[in-house]
Short mmCIF file of C-alpha atoms in Angstrom, two decimals:
data_model
loop_
_atom_site.label_atom_id
_atom_site.label_comp_id
_atom_site.label_asym_id
_atom_site.label_seq_id
_atom_site.Cartn_x
_atom_site.Cartn_y
_atom_site.Cartn_z
CA UNK A 110 -94.54 198.60 61.54
CA UNK A 111 -95.55 195.26 63.06
CA UNK A 112 -95.49 192.28 60.72
CA UNK A 113 -98.15 189.78 61.03
CA UNK A 114 -97.19 186.13 61.44
CA UNK A 115 -98.02 184.11 58.24
CA UNK A 116 -100.35 181.21 58.58
CA UNK A 117 -98.54 178.01 59.30
CA UNK A 118 -100.35 174.96 57.95
CA UNK A 119 -100.21 171.29 58.59
CA UNK A 120 -102.02 168.13 57.78
CA UNK A 121 -102.10 164.82 59.50
CA UNK A 122 -103.96 161.66 60.15
CA UNK A 123 -103.73 159.72 63.47
CA UNK A 124 -104.66 156.25 64.59
CA UNK A 125 -106.02 154.85 67.78
CA UNK A 126 -102.71 153.29 68.34
CA UNK A 127 -100.94 156.59 68.17
CA UNK A 128 -103.41 158.20 70.64
CA UNK A 129 -102.94 155.17 72.96
CA UNK A 130 -99.09 155.59 72.82
CA UNK A 131 -99.45 159.22 74.04
CA UNK A 132 -102.12 158.73 76.71
CA UNK A 133 -99.69 158.06 79.52
CA UNK A 134 -97.56 161.20 78.73
CA UNK A 135 -100.63 163.31 78.58
CA UNK A 136 -101.84 162.28 81.96
CA UNK A 137 -98.39 162.14 83.65
CA UNK A 138 -97.65 165.16 85.74
CA UNK A 139 -101.27 166.36 86.12
CA UNK A 140 -102.54 167.53 89.54
CA UNK A 141 -104.79 164.50 89.64
CA UNK A 142 -102.11 162.02 88.96
CA UNK A 143 -99.57 163.59 91.19
CA UNK A 144 -101.99 164.14 94.10
CA UNK A 145 -103.62 160.76 94.09
CA UNK A 146 -100.32 159.09 93.22
CA UNK A 147 -98.69 160.48 96.32
CA UNK A 148 -101.77 159.65 98.44
CA UNK A 149 -101.62 156.01 97.18
CA UNK A 150 -97.86 155.76 97.79
CA UNK A 151 -98.41 157.15 101.38
CA UNK A 152 -101.20 154.51 101.94
CA UNK A 153 -98.86 151.83 100.65
CA UNK A 154 -96.19 152.75 103.17
CA UNK A 155 -98.68 152.90 105.98
CA UNK A 156 -100.01 149.50 105.17
CA UNK A 157 -96.65 147.82 105.74
CA UNK A 158 -95.92 144.99 106.79
CA UNK A 159 -99.11 143.63 105.08
CA UNK A 160 -97.85 142.51 101.68
CA UNK A 161 -101.14 142.33 99.73
CA UNK A 162 -102.38 145.90 100.53
CA UNK A 163 -98.98 147.18 100.10
CA UNK A 164 -98.61 145.68 96.64
CA UNK A 165 -102.00 146.87 95.46
CA UNK A 166 -101.53 150.41 96.78
CA UNK A 167 -97.99 150.54 95.28
CA UNK A 168 -99.31 149.35 91.92
CA UNK A 169 -102.03 152.03 92.07
CA UNK A 170 -99.40 154.65 92.87
CA UNK A 171 -97.17 153.65 90.11
CA UNK A 172 -100.06 153.69 87.63
CA UNK A 173 -101.14 157.08 88.70
CA UNK A 174 -97.68 158.69 88.77
CA UNK A 175 -96.69 157.25 85.36
CA UNK A 176 -100.00 158.11 83.60
CA UNK A 177 -100.74 154.50 82.65
CA UNK A 178 -104.00 154.58 84.55
CA UNK A 179 -105.51 156.42 81.68
CA UNK A 180 -104.80 153.81 78.96
CA UNK A 181 -108.03 151.80 79.42
CA UNK A 182 -110.18 154.91 79.63
CA UNK A 183 -108.63 156.31 76.43
CA UNK A 184 -109.16 153.11 74.64
CA UNK A 185 -112.78 152.94 75.61
CA UNK A 186 -113.40 156.56 74.55
CA UNK A 187 -111.64 156.28 71.24
CA UNK A 188 -112.91 152.81 70.03
CA UNK A 189 -116.55 154.05 69.95
CA UNK A 190 -115.57 156.83 67.51
CA UNK A 191 -112.80 155.18 65.52
CA UNK A 192 -113.92 156.66 62.11
CA UNK A 193 -113.97 160.23 63.53
CA UNK A 194 -110.55 159.84 65.25
CA UNK A 195 -108.81 158.59 62.23
CA UNK A 196 -110.00 161.29 59.78
CA UNK A 197 -107.41 163.73 58.34
CA UNK A 198 -106.86 166.88 60.33
CA UNK A 199 -106.12 170.24 58.71
CA UNK A 200 -104.32 172.50 61.11
CA UNK A 201 -103.60 176.30 60.81
CA UNK A 202 -101.56 178.37 63.29
CA UNK A 203 -101.26 182.20 63.32
CA UNK A 204 -101.16 185.03 65.84
CA UNK A 205 -104.67 184.23 67.10
CA UNK A 206 -104.10 180.57 67.84
CA UNK A 207 -104.64 177.04 66.53
CA UNK A 208 -107.44 176.10 64.23
CA UNK A 209 -108.23 172.44 63.54
CA UNK A 210 -110.60 171.07 60.95
CA UNK A 211 -111.36 167.39 60.94
CA UNK A 212 -114.16 166.38 58.63
CA UNK A 213 -117.15 168.70 59.45
CA UNK A 214 -115.80 169.45 62.91
CA UNK A 215 -113.84 172.58 63.54
CA UNK A 216 -112.02 173.49 66.75
CA UNK A 217 -110.38 176.76 67.68
CA UNK A 218 -107.70 177.03 70.39
CA UNK A 219 -106.80 180.62 70.96
CA UNK A 220 -103.37 181.22 72.39
CA UNK A 221 -105.05 182.81 75.54
CA UNK A 222 -106.58 179.47 76.33
CA UNK A 223 -103.48 177.46 75.88
CA UNK A 224 -101.65 176.84 79.13
CA UNK A 225 -98.51 175.30 77.81
CA UNK A 226 -97.23 173.45 74.79
CA UNK A 227 -94.94 170.47 75.39
CA UNK A 228 -92.75 169.08 72.69
CA UNK A 229 -91.36 165.45 72.65
CA UNK A 230 -89.46 163.71 69.81
CA UNK A 231 -92.47 163.16 67.57
CA UNK A 232 -95.20 165.51 68.55
CA UNK A 233 -96.55 168.58 70.42
CA UNK A 234 -98.97 168.29 73.24
CA UNK A 235 -101.13 171.42 73.28
CA UNK A 236 -102.53 171.80 76.81
CA UNK A 237 -105.56 174.17 76.95
CA UNK A 238 -108.01 175.25 79.63
CA UNK A 239 -110.86 172.89 80.71
CA UNK A 240 -108.63 169.80 80.56
CA UNK A 241 -108.50 169.96 76.74
CA UNK A 242 -105.34 168.48 75.05
CA UNK A 243 -104.53 168.32 71.44
CA UNK A 244 -101.90 166.04 69.92
CA UNK A 245 -100.16 167.63 67.08
CA UNK A 246 -97.66 165.27 65.36
CA UNK A 247 -94.49 166.84 63.99
CA UNK A 248 -95.03 165.00 60.73
CA UNK A 249 -97.93 167.46 59.98
CA UNK A 250 -95.28 170.16 59.05
CA UNK A 251 -92.50 170.49 56.52
CA UNK A 252 -89.19 171.43 57.98
CA UNK A 253 -89.71 175.23 57.59
CA UNK A 254 -93.25 174.89 58.99
CA UNK A 255 -92.02 173.03 61.98
CA UNK A 256 -89.43 175.78 62.86
CA UNK A 257 -91.93 178.50 62.26
CA UNK A 258 -94.45 176.70 64.53
CA UNK A 259 -91.92 176.33 67.34
CA UNK A 260 -91.06 180.07 67.13
CA UNK A 261 -94.65 181.12 67.02
CA UNK A 262 -95.51 178.79 70.03
CA UNK A 263 -92.52 180.04 72.03
CA UNK A 264 -93.61 183.58 71.48
CA UNK A 265 -97.23 183.05 72.51
CA UNK A 266 -97.18 180.43 75.27
CA UNK A 267 -94.91 178.40 77.46
CA UNK A 268 -93.08 175.82 75.30
CA UNK A 269 -91.49 172.98 77.09
CA UNK A 270 -89.20 170.18 75.81
CA UNK A 271 -89.42 166.61 76.88
#
């Protein structure tokens, strides 16, 4: 007899500063950042011995490859909806996927739509189809809920560390 996974619940509140601190990590390693970062690096090498074009293209390559190119765009997007971003989020995880409730807004992320889940020291990055990413702070869970979430995520999708 198959046992159903119990609901794992969590609650958290984020700030614009927290989103901003995670923006580079969310964009680092994407096809866009790698592709255009390598292209900018190649253009930088081709522009040698001219110092100014080399410096500009090298700076662009570093920004793309590190993910820091996204910081100004993230800030512009978040500042216009600060009240919405900083509302408390209730999260539920079960065999079907993740369910987020933030104010009157509800979002479902079924496990089938989640490409991978990356864990770093203080949060999980939930990468879903259609360029959707959810930041799930570890502080949302108690210690047993955190371990239960790790086990559920590892059984349903690709869980990466770092």
